[in-house]
C-alpha cells in the first residue's frame, strides 16, 4: 500500500500549521515522507513539545537542596534522607477520558505509574484530580462512572494504593472533563535510572507488550480542541492491561538490578517516536531503528503506525551488550517481549528502516531541540469587579447547601472503589486532608495532596496560582508533614486566545511565587492545553500535587476531635466571600475577587503548626466553605458535634487563606495560645467540639442528620 500524498488537508490533520510545515521543508531541504510527517507531527505537537508553554515553564523554581532531579525526566526526584528518595509526577489524560472514559482513565493511571518505575522506583501511592461538568448534563454520569471505574480497575489490579485526590463539578467541564493522575514511588538515591542514551553502537531494546494500532495519533489528538466530530477520535485512545503493567514493573526493576540498563524511557505519548528521540537527544546521539524487529500484535502494520502507536505497557532502553543474555532472561521469565530493534549512532540522525526501505531519515536534534517555541500574545486578566452585597444566610442552612452539593459532599462513593490499603503501608486513607503512607521498614512517612480552586484562578490567575500551592502546603502541614516539593498539571483552554494565554501566564507567576516562598520547588509536571469544545474552554485548572515528609510517628498529626475539645483557629479572618463556595452553591454566583494569599503568613502559620504538633490532636486547613465546612468535616469525621460561637455569614463561610482549625484539650489550647503569642501568629478560640448537634450561634441541627446528607449526596448525584 502506497503512502498518501501530502496535501494541505493532510498537514492540517496532523496538527501542523503552514509555517511549521514550511520549517520542516527548510530543515530537510525536501518534502517529508508520510512517516516523517507523522514523526514531526508527534514531536512538534503541543502535548510533546510544550511549544506554547515552555517559555513560561522556565521561570518556575525547580531546584533546592532536597531536589535530586527536576523537570525534564520521566518524573521528579526528591531526597528524603537515609539514602532514599521519592519519585513522583502528575500527568493529564483529559481528551482520551472524555472520548472513552474507562480506557482513557485507566491508561492515564498506567502511564503515570510507568513514569515512576522507569526511574527505578517502586510505586507506593497514587492520587487523581477529576473535573466533570454539571451532574445533570447528559454525559456527566457516564464520564464519572467510567473514569472512576477505569482508575480503580487499573490501579487495583496493578496493586498501588490510591490515597488522595479531589473531584469537582462545573458547567465549564461539560464538553471536556479533566483526568489528572499522580503517582509516587520509592528508590535508593544511588540506584536511579535516567533516559539519556550513551555510547555509540549500543543496542536499543524494545521491552514489554506488543505494538498494535491503538492510540495511533493520540498525542496529536490531545493537542487539539474538540468539535462535533469527537466520536471519530475514539481509535486514538489507548487500551491498557494492568496485569501486563505489573509484570513489566517487576521485570524492569529486576532488569535494573542486573546492571544491564544504560538508559531507559517509558513509551508514552507518541510511543516509539518520542521515546527514541528523547533518549537520543538527551545523550547527543543518533538512533537507528529496524521496524521489522518490533514485536507487533496486528498484521501488515506500516512504519507510520508502528512509530505513532501508543500501545501501552512498553519501554525502550539502551542495553549494555555484555549483559544481553541476562537481560533477555529476565523478560522471558516474565513472559514479556525483549527485542533489539536498533542501535545508537554517532551521527545526528533518526533513521527508520522497514522492509529494507528507509522510511525516515531525519536530523534527530531538530525533532526535539528545534521544535517550534511560541511567545503567544497574552493579555492580563482584568481585575474582578467588586463583590456585590451577599445576603446573610442561616448558617446551618448554608452548611446544608454545601454538604448536599457533589462538590463538597463526602466522596466515599469514589474512593471506596479504589484499593486504598494494598501494600499495607497506608496510614491515612482518602477522606479528609492529605493521604499518608509509611516508608516501609523505616519510621518515616510520606504525605500527599492534590489541590486547586479553578474559580479563583479564573477570577485572578496570579492569586489563584498562589492559592493552589498554599492549600497544598496547608494540607501537608495539617498532618504534621514538612512540605518537600510539588508537581503541576496545568490544564487550560486554547493558548492561541490571548485571554487564555493570560490566564496561563498569571497562574505560572502565582505558582512560581508560592513554591519559592514555601520552599516547594516544582520538580515535574505536565501541561494540557486546548481543553475546549466548540470554542468553549474549561476553567483554568492548574492542579498542584505535593509531597511532604513526616520523620516519625511523633511528628504525625492524625487524631480526631472528641467531646470537650477546644476549637482553635490559626490565622486571620476577614470574611472574604468573593468566589466562595457559599456564593456558588447558595446564590449561584461566581463574582468578586479571589482571596489574597499572604505567603509570609502562610509560611509562618505552617511553621507554627509543625513546631507545636505535640499540642495538637487534630488539625484541618480552611479552604472552600471556610470555618463552617472545616468544623463540620472535623466533627463528622470524629462522630461528635461542634459548636461555633458565631453565626455571622462572612466569619463562618469566608475563605481567607493561611488558616487552620485545631482540636485539642483545654491545657493544650492554653499552651498553644501562649506559643502563638510568642511567635506572632494569630490565634483565637472559636468554639468547642462535643455533643450531638452542629450549632452555629443560635442555629443548630443534629450531627447525625447532617452526616447522612453529607454521606449520601454524592452518590445520588452521579448514579
XYZ file of C-alpha atoms in Angstrom:
719
model
C 0.000 0.000 0.000
C 1.481 3.324 -1.069
C 1.701 6.292 1.261
C -0.909 9.024 0.866
C 0.033 12.197 -0.974
C 0.941 15.020 1.382
C -1.626 17.768 0.924
C -2.625 20.868 2.867
C -5.502 18.908 4.362
C -3.209 16.077 5.460
C -0.768 18.546 7.010
C -3.614 20.222 8.902
C -4.933 16.835 10.038
C -1.535 16.238 11.615
C -1.877 19.418 13.672
C 0.893 21.258 11.834
C 0.479 24.919 10.909
C 1.534 26.014 7.407
C 4.592 27.849 8.744
C 5.585 24.770 10.765
C 5.401 22.620 7.655
C 7.467 25.217 5.796
C 10.096 24.930 8.545
C 10.145 21.149 8.067
C 10.811 21.650 4.360
C 13.611 24.080 5.218
C 15.221 21.676 7.717
C 15.100 18.715 5.332
C 15.569 20.626 2.086
C 12.891 18.322 0.700
C 9.331 17.200 1.276
C 8.974 14.701 4.164
C 7.746 11.163 3.661
C 4.394 10.227 5.182
C 6.154 8.516 8.097
C 8.373 11.558 8.594
C 5.315 13.817 8.579
C 3.821 11.670 11.343
C 7.057 11.826 13.343
C 7.228 15.614 13.093
C 3.553 15.840 13.996
C 4.163 13.744 17.101
C 7.259 15.596 18.243
C 6.066 19.118 17.418
C 2.553 18.932 18.800
C 1.649 20.811 21.957
C 1.415 17.665 24.078
C 5.031 16.640 23.444
C 6.878 19.880 22.649
C 5.242 22.368 25.072
C 5.683 24.915 22.299
C 3.233 27.410 23.820
C 4.270 26.944 27.435
C 7.999 26.250 27.745
C 8.922 29.962 27.697
C 6.939 30.339 30.921
C 7.760 26.965 32.450
C 11.413 28.004 32.533
C 10.508 30.709 35.059
C 9.366 28.209 37.701
C 11.663 27.454 40.656
C 12.829 23.857 40.220
C 15.879 23.491 42.445
C 16.669 23.142 46.120
C 18.896 21.101 48.414
C 16.223 18.396 48.542
C 15.914 18.107 44.727
C 17.823 15.274 43.049
C 16.122 15.558 39.651
C 13.890 18.346 38.435
C 11.733 18.665 35.294
C 12.876 17.021 32.077
C 12.929 13.364 33.044
C 10.080 10.883 33.349
C 9.439 12.081 36.931
C 10.926 14.367 39.569
C 13.063 13.061 42.424
C 13.426 14.453 45.946
C 15.752 13.275 48.730
C 14.064 12.008 51.910
C 17.264 11.082 53.754
C 18.894 7.767 54.677
C 19.857 7.079 51.066
C 16.235 7.098 49.895
C 14.248 9.342 47.587
C 10.657 9.840 46.480
C 9.959 9.856 42.734
C 6.706 11.481 41.625
C 4.781 13.168 38.848
C 1.274 14.219 37.815
C 0.026 13.960 34.248
C -3.204 14.501 32.337
C -5.286 12.119 30.277
C -8.117 14.536 29.614
C -9.033 14.142 25.962
C -8.844 10.323 25.922
C -11.005 10.132 29.061
C -13.730 12.264 27.511
C -13.771 10.142 24.357
C -13.567 6.741 26.104
C -13.825 7.201 29.886
C -12.760 3.776 31.133
C -9.704 3.249 28.939
C -8.766 6.933 28.956
C -8.585 6.997 32.743
C -7.073 3.511 33.038
C -4.226 4.259 30.645
C -3.671 7.599 32.344
C -3.048 5.621 35.519
C -0.820 3.157 33.659
C 1.252 5.900 32.058
C 1.970 7.744 35.287
C 2.965 4.506 37.042
C 5.451 3.757 34.228
C 6.927 7.240 34.587
C 7.759 6.343 38.176
C 9.137 2.829 37.846
C 11.095 3.802 34.724
C 13.260 5.836 37.108
C 13.953 2.750 39.242
C 11.291 3.430 41.884
C 8.628 1.051 43.153
C 5.265 2.880 43.193
C 3.800 3.310 46.691
C 0.906 5.743 46.195
C -1.461 7.205 43.619
C -3.869 10.135 43.547
C -6.176 11.698 40.996
C -7.758 15.086 40.397
C -11.004 14.871 38.437
C -13.128 17.678 36.963
C -16.522 16.992 35.407
C -19.420 19.002 34.008
C -22.756 19.610 35.688
C -24.164 16.477 37.354
C -27.348 16.733 35.285
C -25.503 17.126 31.971
C -26.339 14.112 29.765
C -22.717 12.922 29.563
C -21.563 13.542 33.136
C -22.773 10.338 34.781
C -21.248 8.205 32.060
C -17.952 10.065 32.450
C -17.874 9.894 36.246
C -18.705 6.206 36.367
C -16.351 5.300 33.519
C -13.411 7.332 34.803
C -13.705 6.120 38.393
C -14.104 2.548 37.169
C -11.053 2.915 34.916
C -8.838 4.331 37.652
C -9.946 1.654 40.094
C -9.773 -1.141 37.551
C -6.194 -0.354 36.592
C -4.810 0.762 39.952
C -6.417 -2.044 41.939
C -5.159 -4.737 39.570
C -1.689 -3.224 39.438
C -1.583 -3.070 43.225
C -0.918 0.521 44.277
C -2.979 2.333 46.942
C -4.930 5.415 45.875
C -4.619 7.636 48.925
C -5.898 11.073 47.906
C -7.319 13.374 45.287
C -10.253 15.615 44.517
C -13.445 15.669 42.437
C -15.251 18.783 41.219
C -18.228 19.637 39.020
C -18.774 22.795 36.969
C -20.568 23.614 33.697
C -17.231 24.690 32.174
C -16.208 20.995 32.023
C -19.384 19.837 30.241
C -17.521 19.347 26.966
C -14.090 18.487 28.313
C -13.517 16.603 31.562
C -10.130 16.630 33.260
C -8.427 13.454 34.480
C -5.122 14.219 36.194
C -3.242 11.209 37.562
C -0.460 11.273 40.165
C 1.930 8.525 41.231
C 4.843 8.364 43.645
C 7.442 5.708 44.286
C 10.483 4.982 46.424
C 14.018 4.428 45.194
C 17.539 4.331 46.563
C 19.409 7.511 45.695
C 22.301 5.501 44.240
C 20.006 3.400 42.028
C 18.198 5.983 39.916
C 17.833 5.433 36.163
C 17.716 8.170 33.549
C 16.741 8.356 29.893
C 19.820 9.869 28.219
C 21.408 7.370 25.843
C 25.185 6.941 25.999
C 27.753 5.024 23.995
C 27.939 4.532 20.243
C 26.772 1.243 18.762
C 24.805 0.302 21.862
C 21.731 -1.910 21.339
C 18.343 -0.183 21.550
C 15.924 -2.667 23.076
C 12.133 -2.812 22.981
C 10.564 -4.137 26.192
C 7.076 -5.158 27.299
C 3.841 -5.656 25.403
C 3.443 -5.902 21.646
C 2.622 -2.938 19.407
C -0.864 -2.559 17.957
C -2.815 0.144 16.210
C -4.449 1.527 19.359
C -3.583 5.104 20.189
C -2.138 5.999 16.773
C -2.156 9.787 16.714
C -3.103 10.075 20.375
C -0.633 12.831 21.209
C -1.774 14.898 18.244
C -5.406 14.405 19.250
C -4.552 15.603 22.759
C -3.185 18.841 21.272
C -6.398 19.954 19.580
C -9.814 21.251 20.503
C -12.892 19.051 20.317
C -15.765 19.629 17.903
C -18.874 17.787 16.754
C -16.704 15.032 15.252
C -15.369 13.948 18.641
C -16.629 10.347 18.334
C -14.397 9.836 15.289
C -11.379 10.183 17.598
C -12.171 7.030 19.561
C -9.475 4.925 17.775
C -6.816 7.339 19.096
C -7.485 6.188 22.669
C -5.092 3.598 24.067
C -6.122 0.294 25.636
C -4.480 -0.760 28.881
C -3.726 -4.049 30.622
C -2.808 -3.618 34.313
C -1.654 -7.211 34.716
C 0.879 -6.760 31.910
C 1.957 -3.491 33.528
C 2.505 -5.251 36.851
C 4.733 -7.813 35.149
C 6.514 -5.032 33.265
C 7.287 -3.239 36.526
C 8.665 -6.338 38.195
C 10.702 -7.233 35.118
C 12.033 -3.675 34.765
C 13.106 -3.403 38.400
C 14.728 -6.844 38.201
C 16.445 -5.875 34.961
C 17.832 -2.728 36.572
C 19.432 -4.820 39.303
C 21.462 -6.740 36.698
C 23.413 -3.631 35.638
C 22.317 -4.101 32.026
C 20.452 -0.786 31.715
C 22.411 2.146 30.304
C 19.288 4.293 29.883
C 15.581 3.653 29.822
C 12.443 5.516 28.746
C 8.730 4.848 29.005
C 6.862 4.659 25.706
C 4.099 7.134 26.479
C 2.770 9.887 24.231
C 3.859 9.320 20.608
C 5.154 5.882 21.578
C 8.300 4.640 19.877
C 8.908 8.010 18.213
C 9.044 10.137 21.326
C 10.915 7.613 23.475
C 13.658 7.073 20.882
C 14.052 10.765 20.069
C 14.199 11.816 23.710
C 16.806 9.174 24.572
C 18.953 10.163 21.628
C 18.564 13.903 22.086
C 19.445 13.841 25.794
C 22.536 11.771 25.047
C 23.586 13.768 21.936
C 23.376 10.626 19.856
C 21.509 9.433 16.812
C 19.239 6.372 16.713
C 18.815 3.734 14.008
C 15.692 1.528 14.194
C 14.639 -1.518 12.163
C 10.875 -1.814 12.489
C 10.874 -5.389 11.229
C 12.212 -6.332 14.664
C 9.434 -4.558 16.594
C 7.058 -7.081 18.247
C 3.580 -6.486 16.806
C 0.164 -7.953 17.505
C -1.520 -6.925 14.266
C -0.697 -7.882 10.702
C 0.634 -5.598 7.987
C 1.374 -2.677 10.260
C 3.002 0.219 8.446
C 6.045 2.155 9.592
C 3.783 5.129 10.245
C 1.538 3.061 12.515
C 4.413 1.458 14.415
C 6.147 4.784 15.034
C 2.983 6.544 16.245
C 1.201 3.739 18.073
C 0.581 4.436 21.736
C 0.014 0.817 22.711
C 0.522 0.571 26.445
C 2.935 -1.250 28.776
C 6.031 -0.684 26.630
C 9.540 0.627 27.346
C 12.646 1.422 25.340
C 16.160 1.030 26.710
C 19.791 1.243 25.725
C 21.456 -2.002 26.765
C 24.918 -2.909 27.946
C 25.630 -5.541 25.263
C 27.811 -7.594 27.604
C 24.701 -8.358 29.682
C 22.255 -9.058 26.871
C 21.699 -12.690 27.850
C 20.956 -11.842 31.487
C 18.621 -9.033 30.470
C 16.730 -11.163 27.969
C 16.322 -13.953 30.515
C 14.576 -11.574 32.910
C 11.957 -10.581 30.356
C 11.452 -14.129 29.137
C 10.822 -15.167 32.735
C 8.080 -12.528 32.999
C 6.644 -13.567 29.589
C 7.287 -10.156 28.034
C 8.858 -9.172 24.733
C 12.550 -8.332 24.626
C 13.732 -7.341 21.159
C 16.792 -5.479 19.911
C 15.240 -3.033 17.445
C 18.148 -0.706 16.711
C 21.328 0.933 17.919
C 22.796 4.260 18.909
C 24.845 6.035 16.240
C 27.267 8.958 16.277
C 25.511 10.954 13.564
C 22.676 13.350 14.344
C 20.147 11.166 12.552
C 16.915 9.365 13.266
C 16.973 6.508 10.769
C 13.934 4.253 10.399
C 14.060 1.103 8.259
C 11.120 -1.118 7.378
C 11.106 -3.968 4.864
C 14.605 -2.945 3.750
C 13.411 0.575 2.920
C 14.390 3.842 4.569
C 11.082 5.185 5.858
C 12.553 8.161 7.684
C 15.920 9.880 7.743
C 15.718 12.948 9.938
C 18.083 15.161 11.939
C 17.258 13.885 15.423
C 18.122 17.034 17.349
C 15.778 19.048 15.122
C 12.876 16.866 16.174
C 13.390 17.760 19.809
C 15.568 20.850 20.196
C 14.221 22.692 17.151
C 10.560 22.124 17.854
C 8.611 25.361 17.495
C 8.598 27.658 20.502
C 5.983 30.372 20.622
C 5.768 33.537 22.635
C 1.998 33.618 22.397
C 0.329 37.019 22.718
C -1.357 37.346 26.075
C -3.431 39.843 27.948
C -3.534 40.206 31.686
C -6.783 39.019 33.208
C -8.711 42.168 34.183
C -9.335 42.825 37.851
C -12.516 41.189 39.061
C -15.432 43.578 39.630
C -16.102 44.448 43.240
C -18.179 41.863 45.070
C -21.832 42.815 45.209
C -23.556 42.544 48.598
C -24.017 38.985 49.858
C -27.172 38.423 51.923
C -26.777 36.756 55.291
C -27.919 33.139 55.488
C -28.997 30.863 58.268
C -25.618 29.235 58.957
C -26.849 25.643 59.197
C -28.898 26.101 56.028
C -25.747 27.405 54.354
C -23.868 24.334 55.557
C -26.619 22.079 54.220
C -26.294 23.690 50.797
C -22.575 22.920 50.751
C -22.650 19.346 52.009
C -25.534 18.393 49.717
C -23.571 19.565 46.674
C -21.458 16.910 44.909
C -18.593 19.402 45.081
C -18.455 19.306 48.887
C -20.290 16.140 49.853
C -18.238 13.180 51.085
C -16.535 11.336 48.222
C -16.504 7.826 49.679
C -18.503 6.612 46.647
C -15.347 7.356 44.662
C -12.521 6.250 46.897
C -14.232 3.106 48.143
C -13.896 1.822 44.579
C -10.124 2.185 44.897
C -7.884 -0.116 46.879
C -6.513 2.260 49.495
C -4.803 -0.344 51.685
C -2.837 -2.554 49.271
C 0.845 -2.865 50.296
C -0.316 -2.424 53.928
C 1.520 0.867 54.459
C -1.404 3.301 54.278
C -1.614 5.401 57.449
C -4.296 7.887 56.392
C -6.629 6.939 53.533
C -8.698 9.375 51.421
C -11.499 11.261 53.110
C -10.140 14.303 54.886
C -6.843 16.103 54.356
C -3.668 14.598 52.950
C -3.148 10.875 52.407
C -0.199 9.257 54.186
C 1.851 6.108 53.582
C 4.716 4.622 55.580
C 8.180 4.412 54.100
C 8.355 0.677 54.609
C 10.940 -0.516 57.114
C 11.617 2.980 58.481
C 9.865 5.309 60.950
C 9.290 7.813 58.139
C 6.041 8.550 56.325
C 5.156 10.470 53.176
C 2.084 12.682 52.846
C 0.426 13.502 49.521
C -2.186 16.026 48.428
C -3.671 17.482 45.240
C -5.214 20.948 45.188
C -6.566 23.781 43.035
C -9.607 26.078 43.141
C -10.371 26.846 39.476
C -12.872 29.632 40.116
C -10.137 31.533 41.978
C -7.786 31.112 39.014
C -10.382 32.396 36.566
C -11.081 35.483 38.685
C -7.432 36.181 39.490
C -4.868 33.838 37.914
C -1.940 35.097 39.995
C -3.689 34.735 43.353
C -5.368 31.512 42.196
C -1.985 30.037 41.273
C -0.590 31.034 44.656
C -3.612 29.600 46.438
C -3.294 26.174 44.794
C 0.262 25.868 46.146
C -0.665 27.370 49.517
C -3.560 24.948 50.003
C -1.283 22.020 49.198
C 1.214 23.388 51.729
C -1.517 23.623 54.371
C -2.886 20.146 53.695
C 0.566 18.658 54.239
C 1.239 20.823 57.279
C -2.091 19.874 58.865
C -0.921 16.259 59.205
C 2.490 17.256 60.548
C 4.420 16.858 57.290
C 7.215 19.141 56.130
C 6.388 20.065 52.516
C 9.174 18.933 50.183
C 8.254 19.664 46.581
C 5.455 19.887 44.028
C 4.382 18.623 40.642
C 1.944 20.553 38.485
C -0.702 19.653 35.934
C -1.553 22.848 34.079
C -4.954 22.451 32.389
C -6.077 25.387 30.243
C -8.027 26.196 27.093
C -6.737 27.365 23.717
C -3.398 29.203 24.137
C -3.901 30.949 20.807
C -6.511 33.121 22.546
C -4.687 35.966 24.342
C -7.086 35.890 27.286
C -6.466 32.158 27.825
C -2.721 32.630 27.490
C -3.033 35.446 30.017
C -4.637 33.031 32.482
C -1.751 30.621 31.962
C 0.922 33.296 32.433
C -0.753 34.675 35.549
C -1.122 31.240 37.103
C 2.541 30.447 36.406
C 3.540 33.702 38.078
C 1.469 32.881 41.151
C 2.674 29.287 41.345
C 6.285 30.392 40.967
C 5.999 32.944 43.762
C 4.353 30.437 46.094
C 6.679 27.478 45.555
C 9.620 29.799 46.087
C 8.270 31.334 49.306
C 7.165 27.970 50.716
C 10.265 26.014 49.618
C 8.259 23.587 47.484
C 10.041 23.595 44.098
C 8.323 22.197 41.026
C 10.208 19.008 40.091
C 7.937 17.531 37.432
C 4.656 18.166 35.701
C 2.521 18.306 32.616
C 0.803 20.953 30.506
C -2.570 20.219 28.940
C -3.823 22.923 26.577
C -6.678 23.124 24.061
C -9.184 21.858 26.612
C -12.065 23.339 24.643
C -15.124 22.116 22.798
C -16.677 24.196 20.041
C -14.683 27.182 21.239
C -15.767 26.969 24.889
C -12.902 26.423 27.289
C -12.659 24.866 30.727
C -11.999 26.838 33.870
C -8.238 27.367 34.174
C -7.201 24.425 36.363
C -3.513 24.360 37.372
C -3.579 21.326 39.664
C -0.800 21.137 42.240
C 0.316 17.760 43.584
C 2.564 17.993 46.622
C 4.663 15.663 48.768
C 5.678 16.109 52.406
C 7.871 14.152 54.802
C 6.974 13.022 58.330
C 10.152 11.846 60.053
C 8.430 9.651 62.641
C 5.097 8.910 64.277
C 5.957 11.518 66.903
C 5.540 14.244 64.269
C 2.237 12.922 62.889
C -0.984 14.886 63.465
C -3.735 12.360 62.788
C -6.017 12.314 65.825
C -9.719 13.089 65.944
C -11.729 15.729 67.742
C -13.598 14.474 70.796
C -16.062 15.698 73.426
C -14.697 18.705 75.252
C -12.014 19.616 72.762
C -11.471 23.324 72.218
C -11.761 24.613 68.627
C -8.863 26.988 67.909
C -8.437 28.992 64.723
C -4.947 29.871 63.464
C -4.683 32.797 61.034
C -6.575 35.992 60.343
C -10.251 36.058 59.387
C -11.576 38.961 57.333
C -14.662 37.249 55.940
C -13.691 37.103 52.236
C -16.721 35.846 50.278
C -15.600 36.634 46.721
C -15.603 33.466 44.559
C -16.555 31.448 47.652
C -18.247 28.068 47.798
C -21.177 29.658 49.647
C -21.620 32.186 46.860
C -21.598 29.438 44.213
C -23.760 26.844 45.956
C -26.334 29.068 47.711
C -26.617 32.042 45.375
C -25.394 30.524 42.079
C -22.935 33.389 41.811
C -19.272 33.497 40.847
C -18.289 37.095 41.397
C -15.795 39.165 43.296
C -12.056 38.639 43.540
C -10.231 35.528 44.694
C -8.918 35.720 48.265
C -5.462 37.228 48.600
C -2.635 34.885 49.593
C -0.097 36.284 52.065
C 2.829 33.934 51.524
C 4.715 35.190 54.553
C 1.716 34.459 56.767
C 1.271 31.053 55.101
C 4.840 30.095 55.937
C 4.758 31.477 59.475
C 1.463 29.789 60.311
C 2.605 26.492 58.808
C 5.896 26.610 60.680
C 3.935 27.235 63.889
C 1.689 24.194 63.352
C 4.647 21.885 62.761
C 6.674 23.325 65.645
C 3.770 22.765 68.054
C 2.423 19.490 66.688
C 2.689 17.779 70.071
C -0.025 20.096 71.420
C -2.427 19.405 68.539
C -4.755 16.401 68.485
C -6.468 17.120 65.147
C -5.929 19.783 62.517
C -7.605 20.805 59.276
C -6.769 23.577 56.853
C -9.501 26.071 55.943
C -10.275 26.397 52.244
C -13.589 26.005 50.370
C -16.506 26.604 52.717
C -14.344 28.332 55.304
C -14.648 27.725 59.012
C -18.149 26.246 58.798
C -17.249 23.410 56.439
C -13.912 22.680 58.134
C -15.530 22.451 61.578
C -18.310 20.214 60.274
C -15.883 17.865 58.482
C -13.686 17.519 61.573
C -16.730 16.835 63.745
C -18.376 14.446 61.289
C -15.156 12.514 60.798
C -14.952 12.020 64.576
C -18.659 11.347 65.112
C -19.153 14.254 67.522
C -20.983 17.543 67.406
C -19.463 21.011 67.241
C -20.438 24.445 68.486
C -19.080 27.603 66.874
C -19.592 30.857 68.700
C -20.527 32.941 65.655
C -23.462 32.895 63.271
C -22.006 35.638 61.067
C -22.019 34.625 57.404
C -18.610 36.105 56.414
C -16.973 34.761 59.570
C -18.297 31.253 59.038
C -18.104 30.957 55.256
C -15.356 33.402 54.315
C -12.405 31.807 52.525
C -9.492 33.832 53.843
C -6.258 31.945 53.315
C -3.489 30.821 55.656
C -5.829 29.374 58.288
C -6.077 26.123 60.252
C -8.689 24.726 62.645
C -7.277 22.832 65.615
C -8.941 20.472 68.103
C -7.202 19.939 71.432
C -7.707 19.750 75.198
C -8.034 22.896 77.312
C -4.484 22.677 78.671
C -3.101 22.221 75.169
C -5.168 25.170 73.978
C -3.688 27.382 76.677
C -0.176 26.333 75.746
C -0.881 26.994 72.060
C -2.218 30.469 72.866
C 0.984 31.293 74.722
C 3.178 29.881 71.940
C 1.233 31.729 69.248
C 1.577 34.976 71.124
C 5.326 34.500 71.321
C 5.530 33.627 67.610
C 3.283 36.480 66.492
C 0.777 34.036 64.977
C -2.937 34.988 65.111
C -4.968 32.545 67.223
C -8.451 32.581 68.705
C -10.933 30.245 70.339
C -13.936 29.823 68.036
C -15.926 27.096 69.780
C -15.895 23.562 71.136
C -16.358 20.001 69.921
C -18.830 17.644 71.584
C -22.479 16.706 71.916
C -24.674 15.546 69.082
C -25.541 18.865 67.468
C -23.924 21.206 64.972
C -24.504 24.672 66.400
C -23.502 27.876 64.677
C -24.633 30.629 67.021
C -28.330 30.042 67.636
C -28.796 27.819 64.559
C -28.462 24.051 65.026
C -29.151 20.607 63.583
C -28.316 17.047 64.683
C -24.892 15.887 63.534
C -26.451 12.544 62.542
C -28.927 14.193 60.171
C -26.230 16.313 58.550
C -23.858 13.343 58.337
C -26.460 11.290 56.463
C -26.894 14.134 53.972
C -23.126 14.568 53.640
C -22.523 10.852 53.063
C -25.335 10.276 50.554
C -25.408 13.377 48.342
C -22.532 12.493 46.012
C -23.779 9.055 45.011
C -27.284 10.422 44.459
C -25.851 12.982 42.059
C -23.814 10.631 39.881
C -25.526 7.225 39.945
